[in-house]
Coordinates of C-alpha atoms in Angstrom, one line a residue:
M1 CA -42.4 0.1 22.2
T2 CA -40.5 -3.1 22.0
E3 CA -36.8 -2.6 21.6
K4 CA -34.0 -5.1 21.6
K5 CA -30.9 -4.5 23.6
S6 CA -27.6 -5.5 22.1
N7 CA -25.7 -7.8 24.4
T8 CA -22.3 -6.4 23.3
N9 CA -22.6 -2.7 24.0
N10 CA -26.0 -2.0 25.6
T11 CA -27.1 0.2 22.7
T12 CA -30.8 0.2 21.8
L13 CA -31.6 -1.4 18.5
I14 CA -34.8 -0.6 16.6
D15 CA -36.6 -3.8 15.5
R16 CA -39.4 -4.0 13.0
N17 CA -42.2 -3.6 15.5
T18 CA -40.6 -0.6 17.1
F19 CA -40.0 1.0 13.7
E20 CA -43.7 0.4 12.7
T21 CA -44.8 1.9 16.0
V22 CA -42.6 5.0 15.6
Y23 CA -43.7 5.4 12.0
N24 CA -47.3 5.3 12.9
L25 CA -46.9 7.6 15.8
Y26 CA -44.7 10.2 14.1
W27 CA -45.5 10.2 10.4
E28 CA -48.1 13.0 10.6
K29 CA -46.0 15.1 12.8
V30 CA -42.9 14.8 10.6
Y31 CA -45.1 15.5 7.5
A32 CA -46.5 18.6 9.2
V33 CA -43.0 20.0 9.8
C34 CA -42.0 19.4 6.2
Y35 CA -45.2 20.7 4.8
N36 CA -45.3 23.8 7.0
N37 CA -41.8 24.8 5.8
I38 CA -42.3 24.3 2.0
R39 CA -46.1 24.2 1.5
E40 CA -45.8 21.5 -1.2
I41 CA -47.6 18.1 -0.7
E42 CA -45.6 15.7 -2.8
P43 CA -42.1 16.9 -1.9
S44 CA -43.2 16.9 1.8
R45 CA -44.3 13.3 1.5
E46 CA -41.1 12.3 -0.2
M47 CA -39.0 13.9 2.5
V48 CA -40.9 12.0 5.2
Q49 CA -40.4 8.8 3.4
D50 CA -36.7 9.6 3.0
I51 CA -36.4 10.4 6.7
F52 CA -38.0 7.1 7.8
K53 CA -36.0 5.1 5.2
S54 CA -32.8 6.6 6.6
L55 CA -34.0 5.8 10.2
W56 CA -34.6 2.1 9.1
E57 CA -31.3 1.8 7.2
R58 CA -29.3 3.4 10.1
R59 CA -31.2 1.6 12.9
H60 CA -28.1 -0.5 14.0
E61 CA -25.8 2.5 14.3
L62 CA -28.2 5.1 15.8
E63 CA -28.4 5.6 19.6
L64 CA -31.5 7.7 20.1
E65 CA -32.5 9.1 23.4
N66 CA -35.4 11.1 22.1
I67 CA -37.0 9.8 18.8
N68 CA -39.3 12.8 18.6
N69 CA -36.4 15.3 18.6
Y70 CA -34.4 13.3 16.1
L71 CA -37.3 13.1 13.7
I72 CA -38.2 16.8 14.0
R73 CA -34.6 17.8 13.5
A74 CA -34.3 15.5 10.5
A75 CA -37.4 17.1 9.0
K76 CA -36.1 20.6 9.5
F77 CA -32.8 19.6 7.9
K78 CA -34.6 18.0 4.9
T79 CA -36.7 21.0 4.3
F80 CA -33.7 23.4 4.6
E81 CA -31.9 21.2 2.1
Y82 CA -34.9 21.2 -0.2
I83 CA -35.2 25.0 0.0
R84 CA -31.4 25.5 -0.6
N85 CA -31.6 23.2 -3.7
K86 CA -34.6 25.1 -5.0
V87 CA -32.9 28.4 -4.6
S88 CA -29.8 27.1 -6.3
Q89 CA -32.0 25.9 -9.2
Q90 CA -33.7 29.3 -9.4
K91 CA -30.3 31.0 -9.5
H92 CA -29.3 28.7 -12.3
I93 CA -32.5 29.7 -14.2
C94 CA -31.7 33.4 -13.6
T95 CA -28.2 32.9 -14.9
K96 CA -29.7 31.2 -18.0
Y97 CA -32.0 34.2 -18.5
Q98 CA -29.1 36.6 -18.1
D99 CA -27.0 34.6 -20.6
C100 CA -30.0 34.9 -22.9
S101 CA -28.9 38.5 -23.7
H102 CA -26.3 37.0 -26.1
S103 CA -29.0 35.4 -28.1
S104 CA -30.9 37.2 -30.8
N105 CA -34.4 35.9 -29.9
C106 CA -34.8 36.5 -26.2
T107 CA -36.9 39.6 -25.8
E108 CA -39.8 37.8 -24.2
E109 CA -37.5 35.9 -21.8
R110 CA -35.7 39.1 -20.8
V111 CA -39.1 40.8 -20.1
L112 CA -40.2 37.8 -18.0
F113 CA -36.9 37.8 -16.2
N114 CA -37.0 41.5 -15.4
N115 CA -40.6 41.1 -14.1
L116 CA -39.6 38.3 -11.9
K117 CA -36.6 40.1 -10.6
E118 CA -38.7 43.2 -9.9
K119 CA -41.3 41.1 -8.0
V120 CA -38.6 39.5 -5.9
N121 CA -37.1 42.9 -5.0
I122 CA -40.6 44.2 -4.0
L123 CA -41.2 41.1 -1.9
V124 CA -37.8 41.4 -0.2
D125 CA -38.5 45.0 0.6
T126 CA -41.7 43.9 2.4
L127 CA -39.8 41.6 4.8
P128 CA -39.1 42.6 8.3
C129 CA -35.9 44.7 8.7
Q130 CA -33.6 41.9 10.1
C131 CA -35.0 39.3 7.8
K132 CA -34.4 41.5 4.8
R133 CA -30.9 42.4 5.9
V134 CA -30.0 38.7 6.4
Y135 CA -31.6 37.7 3.1
K136 CA -29.7 40.4 1.1
M137 CA -26.4 39.6 2.8
S138 CA -26.9 35.9 1.9
R139 CA -28.2 36.2 -1.6
E140 CA -26.9 39.5 -2.9
Q141 CA -23.5 39.7 -1.1
G142 CA -23.0 35.9 -1.1
L143 CA -22.0 35.8 2.6
S144 CA -22.1 32.5 4.5
N145 CA -24.4 32.1 7.5
K146 CA -21.4 32.3 9.8
E147 CA -20.2 35.5 8.3
I148 CA -23.7 37.0 8.5
A149 CA -24.1 35.9 12.1
S150 CA -20.8 37.5 13.0
A151 CA -21.6 40.8 11.2
L152 CA -25.0 41.1 12.8
L153 CA -24.1 39.7 16.2
I154 CA -26.8 37.0 16.0
T155 CA -26.6 33.2 16.1
E156 CA -26.2 31.1 12.9
R157 CA -29.5 29.5 13.9
A158 CA -31.1 33.0 13.7
V159 CA -29.6 33.5 10.3
E160 CA -31.1 30.2 9.1
Y161 CA -34.4 31.2 10.6
H162 CA -34.5 34.5 8.7
I163 CA -33.4 32.9 5.4
T164 CA -36.0 30.2 5.7
K165 CA -38.6 32.9 6.6
A166 CA -37.6 35.0 3.6
L167 CA -37.6 32.1 1.2
G168 CA -41.0 31.0 2.5
V169 CA -42.5 34.5 1.7
L170 CA -40.9 34.4 -1.8
R171 CA -42.1 30.9 -2.5
L172 CA -45.6 31.7 -1.4
N173 CA -45.8 34.8 -3.4
L174 CA -44.0 33.6 -6.5
S175 CA -45.8 30.2 -6.8
N176 CA -47.3 31.2 -10.2
Y177 CA -43.7 31.6 -11.6
S178 CA -42.6 28.0 -10.9
N179 CA -43.1 25.2 -13.4

């Protein structure tokens, strides 16, 4: 890779050729991380593009010792953010269905909501013990990752792992419920 050294502070700057090389070398690997976490083609591609766009835009301020670690970490954060936003969206939909009870014409929506809720509960019960415990503390009790980690004497990273795993199982098994 060709890199230009800044004369003022000895930081490594990414020039166009370096960026193209990095893009060509790591695009598939970053995509694989995104896709393996969310199992959706287009959102995964968009995440990869966002990651490389950010790399290009921040090329003058970044000091990278290991580009591989940086890109993989960025992909994991992107997918976690995507999952978090999707869960938030699903909570909003659930709230909408719950609010539906005030409406006079919502029998079908209530039945669909109850079926979905039952399916989620069944799936959560099939999770490994620790994963199920973390998921319920997060989603049902509303505890933060830090609070869960403290209560269960595990790391926050372990909490994130269990939540990601649980959401992956739910996403995979509830794919026919999404629009």
